[in-house]
CSV table of C-alpha atoms in Angstrom, one decimal:
chain,number,residue,atom,x,y,z
A,1,MET,CA,89.6,107.7,132.7
A,2,MET,CA,93.0,107.9,130.6
A,3,ASN,CA,93.6,111.7,129.7
A,4,SER,CA,94.9,112.2,126.1
A,5,GLU,CA,98.6,112.5,127.1
A,6,ALA,CA,98.2,109.0,129.3
A,7,ARG,CA,96.6,107.4,126.6
A,8,LYS,CA,99.6,108.1,124.2
A,9,ARG,CA,102.0,106.9,126.2
A,10,ALA,CA,100.0,103.7,126.8
A,11,ALA,CA,100.1,103.5,122.7
A,12,GLY,CA,103.7,104.2,122.8
A,13,ILE,CA,102.9,107.4,120.5
A,14,ALA,CA,104.6,110.7,120.7
A,15,ALA,CA,102.6,113.9,120.2
A,16,SER,CA,104.5,115.4,117.6
A,17,ASN,CA,104.2,117.1,113.9
A,18,PRO,CA,103.4,114.1,111.2
A,19,THR,CA,106.6,115.8,109.1
A,20,ASP,CA,108.7,115.1,112.3
A,21,HIS,CA,110.3,111.9,111.4
A,22,SER,CA,112.9,112.1,114.6
A,23,ARG,CA,110.2,110.4,117.0
A,24,ALA,CA,108.7,107.7,114.7
A,25,ARG,CA,107.6,104.6,116.0
A,26,ARG,CA,107.0,101.5,113.2
A,27,TRP,CA,105.3,98.8,113.3
A,28,LYS,CA,107.8,95.4,114.1
A,29,GLY,CA,105.4,92.6,113.7
A,30,ARG,CA,103.9,91.0,110.2
A,31,PRO,CA,103.2,93.3,107.7
A,32,ARG,CA,100.1,92.1,107.0
A,33,ASP,CA,98.6,93.1,110.9
A,34,PHE,CA,99.7,96.7,110.5
A,35,GLN,CA,96.4,98.1,109.5
A,36,ARG,CA,94.6,96.1,112.7
A,37,GLU,CA,97.4,97.7,114.6
A,38,ALA,CA,96.8,101.2,113.6
A,39,LEU,CA,93.2,101.3,113.8
A,40,ARG,CA,93.4,99.7,117.5
A,41,LEU,CA,95.8,102.6,118.3
A,42,PHE,CA,93.8,105.1,116.2
A,43,ALA,CA,90.4,104.2,118.3
A,44,LEU,CA,92.3,104.2,121.2
A,45,GLU,CA,93.7,107.4,120.8
A,46,ARG,CA,90.7,109.1,119.5
A,47,GLU,CA,88.2,107.5,121.5
A,48,ARG,CA,86.3,106.3,118.3
A,49,THR,CA,84.1,103.4,117.1
A,50,LEU,CA,85.3,102.4,113.5
A,51,LEU,CA,83.5,100.7,110.9
A,52,PRO,CA,85.0,97.2,109.9
A,53,TRP,CA,87.3,97.2,107.0
A,54,SER,CA,88.3,100.8,107.5
A,55,TYR,CA,91.9,101.7,106.1
A,56,VAL,CA,94.7,103.6,107.3
A,57,THR,CA,97.2,106.0,105.1
A,58,LEU,CA,100.2,107.9,106.4
A,59,ALA,CA,101.0,111.2,105.9
A,60,CYS,CA,104.4,111.1,107.2
A,61,GLY,CA,105.5,108.6,104.5
A,62,ILE,CA,107.0,106.4,106.7
A,63,GLU,CA,106.4,102.9,105.9
A,64,MET,CA,103.9,101.4,109.0
A,65,CYS,CA,104.6,104.2,111.3
A,66,LEU,CA,102.4,103.7,114.4
A,67,ARG,CA,102.1,107.6,115.1
A,68,VAL,CA,98.3,108.4,115.5
A,69,GLU,CA,99.3,112.0,114.3
A,70,CYS,CA,100.4,110.7,110.6
A,71,MET,CA,96.8,108.6,110.2
A,72,THR,CA,94.2,109.6,108.1
A,73,VAL,CA,91.2,106.8,108.3
A,74,HIS,CA,89.1,105.9,105.3
A,75,ALA,CA,85.9,104.1,105.6
A,76,PRO,CA,85.0,101.4,103.0
A,77,LYS,CA,83.4,102.4,99.5
A,78,ARG,CA,80.5,100.5,98.2
A,79,ILE,CA,81.0,100.0,94.3
A,80,ASP,CA,77.9,100.8,92.8
A,81,TYR,CA,77.0,97.3,91.5
A,82,PRO,CA,73.4,95.7,91.4
A,83,GLU,CA,72.4,95.0,95.1
A,84,PHE,CA,72.7,91.3,96.4
A,85,VAL,CA,73.9,89.8,93.1
A,86,CYS,CA,77.2,88.2,93.3
A,87,ILE,CA,79.6,90.2,90.9
A,88,TYR,CA,81.8,86.8,90.4
A,89,CYS,CA,78.9,84.5,89.3
A,90,GLY,CA,75.6,86.5,89.2
A,91,LEU,CA,73.8,84.1,92.0
A,92,PRO,CA,71.8,86.0,94.5
A,93,GLY,CA,74.0,86.9,97.5
A,94,ASP,CA,74.0,88.8,100.5
A,95,GLY,CA,77.8,88.8,101.3
A,96,LYS,CA,80.2,91.3,101.0
A,97,ASP,CA,84.2,90.9,99.4
A,98,HIS,CA,86.4,93.8,100.3
A,99,LEU,CA,89.2,94.6,98.0
A,100,LEU,CA,92.1,95.8,100.0
A,101,PRO,CA,94.3,98.6,98.5
A,102,LYS,CA,98.2,97.6,97.4
A,103,PRO,CA,99.9,100.7,98.4
A,104,ASN,CA,103.3,99.2,98.1
A,105,THR,CA,102.8,98.1,94.4
A,106,GLY,CA,101.8,101.2,92.6
A,107,GLU,CA,98.5,101.6,93.7
A,108,ALA,CA,99.1,104.1,96.2
A,109,LEU,CA,96.1,106.5,94.9
A,110,ARG,CA,93.5,104.2,96.3
A,111,LYS,CA,93.2,105.2,100.1
A,112,TYR,CA,89.9,103.2,100.8
A,113,VAL,CA,88.7,99.5,100.8
A,114,LEU,CA,86.3,98.8,98.2
A,115,VAL,CA,83.0,96.8,99.0
A,116,VAL,CA,81.2,94.7,96.2
A,117,PRO,CA,78.3,92.1,96.8
A,118,SER,CA,79.3,88.4,96.3
A,119,CYS,CA,78.0,84.9,96.9
A,120,GLY,CA,79.2,83.1,100.1
A,121,GLU,CA,80.7,80.3,98.0
A,122,CYS,CA,82.7,82.9,95.3
A,123,ASN,CA,83.6,84.5,98.9
A,124,GLY,CA,85.1,81.3,100.1
A,125,PHE,CA,86.7,80.5,97.1
A,126,ILE,CA,88.8,84.2,96.8
A,127,ASN,CA,88.9,84.8,100.4
A,128,ASP,CA,92.6,84.9,100.6
A,129,PHE,CA,93.2,86.5,97.0
A,130,PRO,CA,95.4,89.5,97.4
A,131,ASP,CA,94.9,91.2,94.0
A,132,PRO,CA,91.7,93.3,94.2
A,133,HIS,CA,91.7,93.4,90.3
A,134,VAL,CA,88.1,92.5,90.1
A,135,GLY,CA,88.4,90.6,86.6
A,136,ARG,CA,91.0,88.5,87.9
A,137,ARG,CA,89.3,87.8,91.3
A,138,ARG,CA,86.0,86.5,88.9
A,139,ILE,CA,88.2,84.4,86.9
A,140,LEU,CA,89.5,82.6,89.9
A,141,ALA,CA,85.9,82.4,91.7
A,142,GLN,CA,84.3,81.0,88.4
A,143,GLN,CA,87.7,78.4,87.9
A,144,LYS,CA,86.9,76.9,91.4
A,145,ILE,CA,83.6,76.8,90.4
A,146,ALA,CA,84.4,74.7,87.3
A,147,LYS,CA,86.8,72.8,89.3
A,148,LYS,CA,84.1,71.8,91.7
A,149,ASN,CA,81.5,71.0,89.3
A,150,ARG,CA,84.0,69.2,86.5
A,151,HIS,CA,82.1,65.9,85.9
A,152,LEU,CA,78.7,67.7,85.5
A,153,LEU,CA,80.6,69.7,83.1
A,154,GLU,CA,82.4,67.0,81.1
A,155,ARG,CA,78.9,64.9,81.1
A,156,LYS,CA,76.8,65.0,77.9
A,157,GLU,CA,73.5,66.6,78.2
A,158,LYS,CA,71.2,63.9,77.4
A,159,SER,CA,68.5,64.9,74.7
A,160,GLU,CA,64.4,64.6,75.1
A,161,ALA,CA,64.7,61.8,73.2
A,162,GLU,CA,67.4,60.0,75.7
A,163,LEU,CA,65.2,61.3,78.3
A,164,ASN,CA,62.1,59.7,77.0
A,165,GLU,CA,63.9,56.2,77.0
A,166,LEU,CA,64.7,56.5,80.8
A,167,GLY,CA,62.5,54.9,83.6
A,168,HIS,CA,61.3,57.5,85.8
A,169,GLU,CA,63.7,57.7,88.5
A,170,LEU,CA,66.7,57.9,86.2
A,171,ARG,CA,64.8,60.4,84.1
A,172,SER,CA,64.3,62.6,87.0
A,173,VAL,CA,68.2,62.2,88.0
A,174,ALA,CA,68.9,63.4,84.1
A,175,ILE,CA,66.8,66.0,84.1
A,176,LYS,CA,68.1,67.8,87.4
A,177,ASN,CA,72.0,67.1,86.0
A,178,ASN,CA,70.8,68.7,82.9
A,179,ASN,CA,69.5,71.8,85.1
A,180,LYS,CA,72.3,71.7,87.4
A,181,ALA,CA,75.2,71.8,84.3
A,182,ARG,CA,73.1,74.6,82.7
A,183,GLY,CA,73.0,76.7,86.0
A,184,VAL,CA,76.8,75.9,86.0
A,185,ARG,CA,77.7,77.3,82.8
A,186,LEU,CA,75.5,80.7,83.1
A,187,ARG,CA,77.6,81.0,86.4
A,188,LEU,CA,80.5,80.5,84.3
A,189,ALA,CA,79.4,83.3,81.8
A,190,TRP,CA,78.4,86.0,84.2
A,191,PRO,CA,78.7,88.8,83.4
A,192,ASP,CA,76.7,89.3,79.7
A,193,ASP,CA,77.5,92.8,79.9
A,194,HIS,CA,81.2,93.6,78.9
A,195,ALA,CA,80.8,97.2,80.4
A,196,TYR,CA,79.3,95.4,83.8
A,197,ASP,CA,82.9,96.6,85.9
A,198,LEU,CA,83.7,99.5,84.3
A,199,ARG,CA,80.0,101.3,84.5
A,200,ALA,CA,80.0,100.2,88.2
A,201,PHE,CA,83.1,101.7,89.5
A,202,GLN,CA,82.6,104.9,87.3
A,203,HIS,CA,79.0,105.2,88.8
A,204,SER,CA,80.7,105.1,92.1
A,205,GLY,CA,83.0,108.2,91.0
A,206,ILE,CA,86.3,106.1,90.1
A,207,GLU,CA,86.7,107.1,86.4
A,208,ASN,CA,90.1,105.3,85.6
A,209,PRO,CA,89.4,101.6,87.2
A,210,ALA,CA,91.2,100.0,84.7
A,211,GLY,CA,94.1,102.2,85.4
A,212,LEU,CA,94.2,101.6,89.1
A,213,GLY,CA,94.4,97.8,88.3
A,214,LEU,CA,90.6,97.4,89.7
A,215,CYS,CA,88.9,96.2,86.7
A,216,ASP,CA,89.6,95.8,82.7
A,217,GLU,CA,87.9,98.1,80.2
A,218,VAL,CA,86.2,94.6,78.7
A,219,ALA,CA,84.8,92.5,81.4
A,220,LEU,CA,85.3,88.6,80.4
A,221,ALA,CA,83.7,85.8,81.8
A,222,TYR,CA,85.6,82.5,82.6
A,223,SER,CA,83.7,80.5,80.0
A,224,ASP,CA,85.4,82.5,77.6
A,225,ARG,CA,88.3,80.4,77.6
A,226,PRO,CA,88.5,76.7,78.3
A,227,TYR,CA,87.0,76.0,81.7
A,228,TRP,CA,89.7,73.6,82.6
A,229,GLU,CA,92.7,76.3,82.0
A,230,GLU,CA,94.8,77.4,85.0
A,231,VAL,CA,94.4,80.9,86.2
A,232,ALA,CA,98.2,82.5,86.4
């Protein structure tokens, strides 16, 4: 088994004080790959198994420094939303969405990855969206739900009188479409509680989530605007 110094040499890391910048080694690859490489080196050096979606911050202040001595690893933090309820559309879901910090855009106070419940469809819609603000993520997810169901939403719901004029098969199809459209509209109106996000973050110990760019003071749903409107 490699001893501590051998592991440091293999990882290309100098054993030095985190405040000593003279022997800093910086990541030269794509910035988005830095966290993965830093976590790999940390796990190798410290012989630890890290939780998925752990996050590294640096004590030295050097951007993308790879010295393990400079690193602090933060475990993901679960936000206190109701379990198994997608925060973006209200459907039941056992998925998780991970809100990554943005240390280079004024969000340096947040040192951890936030974990919130989501359904598989919404998670797929916003998977590559970099903004951790749950309100903007919700609007984007609901926009995509609306686009996916545009024809269903534009179709006028048939009244009971109109349904009674249809044959059995057409009536069944029309009722099914009515119910589908109602379900989509409910998803586009989620949440019906305007304190939904703020309360979840504050119950999790984050007193000013709006100030950290994580949510709005008042949670709005996509149905508060025309469903065809684009999200900037």
